[in-house]
Amino acid sequence: MAGNSFGQQFRITTWGESHGPGVGVVIDGCPAGLPLGLEAVQTQLDRRKPGQSQLTSQRREADTAMILSGVFEGVTTGAPIAIMIENKNVRSTDYEAIKELFRPGHADYTWTKKYGLRDWRGGGRSSARETAARVAAGAVARELLRRFGVDVFAHTIRVGEIAAQSFNRAVIESNPVRCADPVAAARMAELIEAVRAEGDSVGGVIEVHALDAPAGLGEPSYDRLDADLAKALMSINAVKGVEIGDGFAAAARRGSENNDQMRMAEGAPSFLTNHSGGIDGGLSNGARIVARVAVKPTPSILKEQLTVDAKGRDATARVEGRHDPCIVPRAVPVVEAMVCLTLADHLLRDRAARL
Amino acid sequence: MAGNSFGQQFRITTWGESHGPGVGVVIDGCPAGLPLGLEAVQTQLDRRKPGQSQLTSQRREADTAMILSGVFEGVTTGAPIAIMIENKNVRSTDYEAIKELFRPGHADYTWTKKYGLRDWRGGGRSSARETAARVAAGAVARELLRRFGVDVFAHTIRVGEIAAQSFNRAVIESNPVRCADPVAAARMAELIEAVRAEGDSVGGVIEVHALDAPAGLGEPSYDRLDADLAKALMSINAVKGVEIGDGFAAAARRGSENNDQMRMAEGAPSFLTNHSGGIDGGLSNGARIVARVAVKPTPSILKEQLTVDAKGRDATARVEGRHDPCIVPRAVPVVEAMVCLTLADHLLRDRAARL
Amino acid sequence: MAGNSFGQQFRITTWGESHGPGVGVVIDGCPAGLPLGLEAVQTQLDRRKPGQSQLTSQRREADTAMILSGVFEGVTTGAPIAIMIENKNVRSTDYEAIKELFRPGHADYTWTKKYGLRDWRGGGRSSARETAARVAAGAVARELLRRFGVDVFAHTIRVGEIAAQSFNRAVIESNPVRCADPVAAARMAELIEAVRAEGDSVGGVIEVHALDAPAGLGEPSYDRLDADLAKALMSINAVKGVEIGDGFAAAARRGSENNDQMRMAEGAPSFLTNHSGGIDGGLSNGARIVARVAVKPTPSILKEQLTVDAKGRDATARVEGRHDPCIVPRAVPVVEAMVCLTLADHLLRDRAARL
Amino acid sequence: MAGNSFGQQFRITTWGESHGPGVGVVIDGCPAGLPLGLEAVQTQLDRRKPGQSQLTSQRREADTAMILSGVFEGVTTGAPIAIMIENKNVRSTDYEAIKELFRPGHADYTWTKKYGLRDWRGGGRSSARETAARVAAGAVARELLRRFGVDVFAHTIRVGEIAAQSFNRAVIESNPVRCADPVAAARMAELIEAVRAEGDSVGGVIEVHALDAPAGLGEPSYDRLDADLAKALMSINAVKGVEIGDGFAAAARRGSENNDQMRMAEGAPSFLTNHSGGIDGGLSNGARIVARVAVKPTPSILKEQLTVDAKGRDATARVEGRHDPCIVPRAVPVVEAMVCLTLADHLLRDRAARL
């Protein structure tokens, strides 16, 4: 089986390349009767699009969504929802010079090995442009989650060596790095500008929260909620690590420190701590779901690097073009989208599991 | 959809509870013509079973595998391969006292929320006993990988605060913690004994390597090899984090440091470093595949902890019984099994993708 | 992907060969809380087993089911339900003589072409013995359907040239051919005895009904209820045709004759006829679901037939052994099982589709 | 799971409604390196489109395909292939008058029961317009089959009471009913004109052939080739029956008549007859694959019929508009498309099954 679909019950299939006519998604399994307007989708796409701040790629894309099916008189019909985003600002000529080179850290070499050929225009299908389709689909999932009272948001907690030290959700969207600590946010922005000036790039860490998800989501033993979140997040371009709750820090602890003890509170079971990140035994436990992802530095850099070419010759590469020196701020809505998709899928799957 | 299957082309479905008649697996999609004997399966099960060393649970299980179908005259036939492992040493009475308690850090509470009831005997389906079925299936996947020249092994690189400082593959299986650094191994064993004496438990980190996997494995954009490995590993009981290659360390780097540059070597493209852990753009690149998993401390501890019971009353729990103070050593073959299953699946999927 | 699973939400995976240790099934997705006893399963297996009447194979199999997981204290737990049926009466030596021959009308040739080898003992995996696992799983599906008020039964409407002329549900299980017309039943039995005496076999037609299924089952545009029923029924060994409602007869009609017109009756929409067999636009319409399957004559016959052998030589075959001269009566519970599995799957899928 | 995808390895997902912006398909799993031009797709769409002859609906649709992704420099890249066909000639006002009526024989009632609402413009998603997407996808599958030497075609063998009596493949596409018997074709055309004049409609039977498919296609025990063909064909709007090979005729035969005996011919095993329709034990046997489908009369007729409306009142319906009095001729390319999709899927699945 090929792998361009994600989810089982709320299932998306995406298509499109960086420099073709557009990218798109078909959502199959969204229940009928959900109010859905174009604004819900466009709002999220606008958070991902390039050119939205000084820190991102200056490539300008309107990234305007069209809903082609599945919505009638303002509500979903139960039929597949097709959404398309046209590619407007495509300059394939940027890539002519490097079409024979395998750019270090990119998919050029591996895709050539797999498929025997590749669409070299901006990475083709392997381009992060594909994440626009994820964000569009995630916006629909978010509307479904809203119906169930679930709220998802993410924020940047690290860029390079700079880590957030405080948390104020209200400031996340008011700074271009999407950091909940305004002081760290300013330093992160400076760092990103500095690496751009050097022709280099830098990585970071994003944390995502889901509030008010019901207990019991996840399908043991393999489609556990933590397992499916890990897959969802690791499938994002440039992500190299995923933690649930305290993650790697838990490995250094004692059980007596790490277990989340319980007490009754206002008539309901409640956890005194949340080391687990809201997931026990692969199922949501009703506490806040927390995960973190490690994002590697963008591989496209101006600095000269050693590589080889498609003819098997040693070569060097400098990746010109309009690249993000740090993809972390624009990855925040993508991380949210993948969490929304995973939770929407599991909310619906859970319903079918009950008598 | 329920979630007791893993893989698409080399697909397993597992069943069984901790204290029922046994656990088992059906493997669908193993190609015909593969030589397969019971020893290949039993060898791996013996590495996982309890009671194998002083450091593990002293519960004794023979964990003897039976192959019930799919093999004829010593080779696979293309029909589903069913394997069963009987439960022999079951003492449900160990659990009578706590059948109404939600043990902190366990799945007791979440499974009750999902299913409305639970098999309280040793955790039932949520027990790590289910991993015996994974190991049995992984042993078959390993035979298939061997046919393609792929070699998979894992080792313990951290227990609590003790980290391995050196690497010698040859010593891994000769010490009970499965650590490639014999000096650290001894200290890890001491630590495990110490926490056991305190009625506590401790976590750790396992690293897994796959050698000689061909380039091009993985199915973009969602069933990327890194995404499917993340899911496979995060689905193991007690795992809370997964890294590919340098993982979270990459988040603090510059692109110029993190990109793996290339040179021709002996006529083939070759990478000068392996920060990527052998995966670029979601596809294997031919270099060694490396991943790490964070294992939380076993939640079953003798120390008294606060909890609530099924009737909604505050309570305390002390988990008696024969538990592992550190599950990491026995998780090593489980980690290997999940990597073998993922790679076998992707090797076969890749074949169908080519003209 | 291999193909030993059926269903999406109520999903079965079967295993086992005719002359191995047994056959079995794992059911994944049966909701928790359903009362389930062994008798429900055994009752259906007894209707399928050989040796139950003069008309069937005289091979005697107890066909005793064991439930190995997924049921605790008499109810399903939401975990996979594994059921095994041991093979007791296996005489592989019956097949030694023909292990190199491709029996006409059997899977011997095609399985050899696919897998490169075959388990020649009684057909191995291709044997109709696999249907015992379907019947066991179907019995669990039937319990789920009972919970929703749905009732499924099938009956023989043709054996060779003898067709049923009347319908009385009460007599179906009281005659060995399972025909609802007792007069035709007697003639069918005579015909079966006559063809057996000639060393020949005969085919027939089975009709299946599902009562009180709710309207709206089926998932357009491909997993329509009629499409999934067609697959379910055509997947049974020896079935060569499937009709829904009036089927091929509809092809000769006018629209004005074939459309089922509607009137309100007792406050609810009601159909004046049921040419559609209870399915419109791929979805159940609330009327009785009716389908028919064509069963070919058993290919195992004593008469000498031309064939070739595995070494590529012309040969002749006479199939000795204990075969059914007409498989139709024993196929009735298999047909019911496949309809129960399909409806249970769609009942659960439908729940997940609703907001 | 929703059901708008078909196939596993060569997998399509379709979207779109009768009167929305268009219909489309995403093909996931088409191997890289296959030459693919727009003409291959357009040629097949032209065979299905309305207005192509006197006998069909006079609604005029250009049905122009656009390939939006997955093809670069004239060959497939391994990325998903998205194809869109815009709806040009949409007159929703045709349906205003009947938006509250459940048209007999249509999906209006059942879709309303399932989804709680429906897009009443021309049937919305339940419209046969969806089959344009199948035909577009089938055209790509056909190119893949061509690469493996497999040839698929279908023809009309019955319209109402008129049956074809002779077979000449060369004449199929030269008459508007697509019948291989030119004499019967003329009578069929007359019959269709006559029923149209009466404001009525008529059904028919289509036969489909696949030549030179290799032996061994199909995945036991459930995704057998015959089972998947039955599903594929029964999923087409208006199809009510499917036969493989001799189908229902086999039910009246003896085994000695029905078994296809074998002889060596030119060094290879060969069948003396083809009652099985090229499929034994669920796998292709190398002989010609033959299937037949029963197509019901179009439910949209001008004659007045009894029905009920969405408010639960008795009513009558006359379906005005531009409908096909017999959908059989235009269903021929749809039947071919579904067979191409099924065979392409199984060809690729078979490759993954081999060591």
PDB file of C-alpha atoms in Angstrom, chain B residues 1-5 7-9 11 13-17 20-22 26 28-30 32-33 67-73 75-82 84 99 111 114-121 125, chain C residues 1-5 7-9 11 13-17 20-22 26 28-30 32-33 67-73 75-82 84 99 111 114-121 125:
ATOM      1  CA  MET B   1     -11.830   0.290  13.656  1.00  0.00           C
ATOM      2  CA  ALA B   2     -10.347  -1.500  16.585  1.00  0.00           C
ATOM      3  CA  GLY B   3      -6.566  -1.539  16.797  1.00  0.00           C
ATOM      4  CA  ASN B   4      -5.193  -5.009  17.430  1.00  0.00           C
ATOM      5  CA  SER B   5      -3.438  -5.250  14.087  1.00  0.00           C
ATOM      6  CA  GLY B   7       1.347  -3.441   9.538  1.00  0.00           C
ATOM      7  CA  GLN B   8      -0.197  -3.448   6.097  1.00  0.00           C
ATOM      8  CA  GLN B   9       1.605  -5.972   3.942  1.00  0.00           C
ATOM      9  CA  ARG B  11       0.304  -7.674   9.015  1.00  0.00           C
ATOM     10  CA  THR B  13      -3.199  -9.362  14.654  1.00  0.00           C
ATOM     11  CA  THR B  14      -2.635 -10.263  18.293  1.00  0.00           C
ATOM     12  CA  TRP B  15      -5.009 -11.562  20.954  1.00  0.00           C
ATOM     13  CA  GLY B  16      -4.967 -12.761  24.530  1.00  0.00           C
ATOM     14  CA  GLU B  17      -4.911 -11.632  28.108  1.00  0.00           C
ATOM     15  CA  GLY B  20      -6.542 -16.252  30.117  1.00  0.00           C
ATOM     16  CA  PRO B  21      -5.606 -19.467  28.275  1.00  0.00           C
ATOM     17  CA  GLY B  22      -2.794 -17.776  26.365  1.00  0.00           C
ATOM     18  CA  VAL B  26      -1.898 -14.290  13.338  1.00  0.00           C
ATOM     19  CA  ASP B  28      -1.024 -12.394   7.336  1.00  0.00           C
ATOM     20  CA  GLY B  29       1.124 -11.560   4.345  1.00  0.00           C
ATOM     21  CA  CYS B  30       4.312 -13.479   4.998  1.00  0.00           C
ATOM     22  CA  ALA B  32       5.423 -18.341   0.729  1.00  0.00           C
ATOM     23  CA  GLY B  33       8.690 -20.233   0.587  1.00  0.00           C
ATOM     24  CA  ILE B  67       2.885 -22.772  15.276  1.00  0.00           C
ATOM     25  CA  LEU B  68      -0.686 -23.695  14.368  1.00  0.00           C
ATOM     26  CA  SER B  69      -0.846 -22.863  10.656  1.00  0.00           C
ATOM     27  CA  GLY B  70       0.894 -21.430   7.640  1.00  0.00           C
ATOM     28  CA  VAL B  71       3.989 -23.648   7.685  1.00  0.00           C
ATOM     29  CA  PHE B  72       4.182 -26.945   5.790  1.00  0.00           C
ATOM     30  CA  GLU B  73       7.250 -29.149   5.530  1.00  0.00           C
ATOM     31  CA  VAL B  75       8.524 -23.516   4.899  1.00  0.00           C
ATOM     32  CA  THR B  76       5.839 -20.869   4.912  1.00  0.00           C
ATOM     33  CA  THR B  77       2.953 -21.495   2.506  1.00  0.00           C
ATOM     34  CA  GLY B  78       1.579 -17.983   2.052  1.00  0.00           C
ATOM     35  CA  ALA B  79      -1.363 -18.833   4.346  1.00  0.00           C
ATOM     36  CA  PRO B  80      -1.738 -16.996   7.669  1.00  0.00           C
ATOM     37  CA  ILE B  81       0.747 -18.078  10.317  1.00  0.00           C
ATOM     38  CA  ALA B  82      -0.949 -18.538  13.691  1.00  0.00           C
ATOM     39  CA  MET B  84       0.024 -19.408  20.306  1.00  0.00           C
ATOM     40  CA  LYS B  99      -9.602  -5.516  41.531  1.00  0.00           C
ATOM     41  CA  TRP B 111      -9.747   0.918  30.153  1.00  0.00           C
ATOM     42  CA  LYS B 114     -13.408   3.057  27.514  1.00  0.00           C
ATOM     43  CA  TYR B 115     -14.981  -0.355  27.833  1.00  0.00           C
ATOM     44  CA  GLY B 116     -17.208   0.023  30.898  1.00  0.00           C
ATOM     45  CA  LEU B 117     -15.624  -3.058  32.447  1.00  0.00           C
ATOM     46  CA  ARG B 118     -12.202  -4.658  32.633  1.00  0.00           C
ATOM     47  CA  ASP B 119     -10.519  -7.987  33.105  1.00  0.00           C
ATOM     48  CA  TRP B 120      -8.699  -7.161  36.323  1.00  0.00           C
ATOM     49  CA  ARG B 121      -6.591 -10.313  36.376  1.00  0.00           C
ATOM     50  CA  ARG B 125      -5.406  -7.294  27.721  1.00  0.00           C
TER      51      ARG B 125
ATOM     52  CA  MET C   1      -1.936  -6.824   1.328  1.00  0.00           C
ATOM     53  CA  ALA C   2      -2.866 -10.392   1.943  1.00  0.00           C
ATOM     54  CA  GLY C   3      -6.568 -11.133   2.248  1.00  0.00           C
ATOM     55  CA  ASN C   4      -7.359 -13.246   5.295  1.00  0.00           C
ATOM     56  CA  SER C   5      -9.373 -10.527   7.018  1.00  0.00           C
ATOM     57  CA  GLY C   7     -14.779  -6.371   7.618  1.00  0.00           C
ATOM     58  CA  GLN C   8     -13.580  -3.020   8.848  1.00  0.00           C
ATOM     59  CA  GLN C   9     -15.206  -2.280  12.182  1.00  0.00           C
ATOM     60  CA  ARG C  11     -13.200  -7.381  11.603  1.00  0.00           C
ATOM     61  CA  THR C  13      -8.960 -12.657  10.573  1.00  0.00           C
ATOM     62  CA  THR C  14      -9.049 -16.394  10.000  1.00  0.00           C
ATOM     63  CA  TRP C  15      -6.275 -18.989   9.908  1.00  0.00           C
ATOM     64  CA  GLY C  16      -5.800 -22.697   9.590  1.00  0.00           C
ATOM     65  CA  GLU C  17      -5.664 -25.553   7.136  1.00  0.00           C
ATOM     66  CA  GLY C  20      -3.207 -28.923  10.422  1.00  0.00           C
ATOM     67  CA  PRO C  21      -3.843 -28.606  14.169  1.00  0.00           C
ATOM     68  CA  GLY C  22      -7.042 -26.607  13.648  1.00  0.00           C
ATOM     69  CA  VAL C  26      -9.653 -13.519  15.724  1.00  0.00           C
ATOM     70  CA  ASP C  28     -11.365  -7.434  16.448  1.00  0.00           C
ATOM     71  CA  GLY C  29     -13.890  -4.696  17.090  1.00  0.00           C
ATOM     72  CA  CYS C  30     -16.696  -6.502  18.882  1.00  0.00           C
ATOM     73  CA  ALA C  32     -17.501  -4.615  25.122  1.00  0.00           C
ATOM     74  CA  GLY C  33     -20.443  -5.678  27.216  1.00  0.00           C
ATOM     75  CA  ILE C  67     -12.978 -19.217  23.141  1.00  0.00           C
ATOM     76  CA  LEU C  68      -9.421 -18.226  24.011  1.00  0.00           C
ATOM     77  CA  SER C  69      -9.720 -14.496  24.709  1.00  0.00           C
ATOM     78  CA  GLY C  70     -11.936 -11.446  24.777  1.00  0.00           C
ATOM     79  CA  VAL C  71     -14.656 -12.796  27.076  1.00  0.00           C
ATOM     80  CA  PHE C  72     -14.548 -12.353  30.853  1.00  0.00           C
ATOM     81  CA  GLU C  73     -17.274 -13.395  33.262  1.00  0.00           C
ATOM     82  CA  VAL C  75     -19.414 -10.844  28.495  1.00  0.00           C
ATOM     83  CA  THR C  76     -17.144  -9.457  25.808  1.00  0.00           C
ATOM     84  CA  THR C  77     -14.437  -7.094  27.071  1.00  0.00           C
ATOM     85  CA  GLY C  78     -13.630  -5.136  23.902  1.00  0.00           C
ATOM     86  CA  ALA C  79     -10.407  -7.131  23.491  1.00  0.00           C
ATOM     87  CA  PRO C  80      -9.975  -9.407  20.457  1.00  0.00           C
ATOM     88  CA  ILE C  81     -12.016 -12.602  20.618  1.00  0.00           C
ATOM     89  CA  ALA C  82      -9.953 -15.607  19.552  1.00  0.00           C
ATOM     90  CA  MET C  84     -10.151 -22.113  17.807  1.00  0.00           C
ATOM     91  CA  LYS C  99      -0.642 -34.782  -4.217  1.00  0.00           C
ATOM     92  CA  TRP C 111      -2.522 -21.939  -5.583  1.00  0.00           C
ATOM     93  CA  LYS C 114       0.534 -18.180  -6.832  1.00  0.00           C
ATOM     94  CA  TYR C 115       2.607 -19.543  -3.992  1.00  0.00           C
ATOM     95  CA  GLY C 116       5.039 -21.869  -5.753  1.00  0.00           C
ATOM     96  CA  LEU C 117       4.057 -24.695  -3.423  1.00  0.00           C
ATOM     97  CA  ARG C 118       0.935 -25.976  -1.707  1.00  0.00           C
ATOM     98  CA  ASP C 119      -0.193 -27.916   1.300  1.00  0.00           C
ATOM     99  CA  TRP C 120      -1.793 -30.801  -0.568  1.00  0.00           C
ATOM    100  CA  ARG C 121      -3.401 -32.369   2.500  1.00  0.00           C
ATOM    101  CA  ARG C 125      -5.860 -23.484   3.286  1.00  0.00           C
TER     102      ARG C 125
END
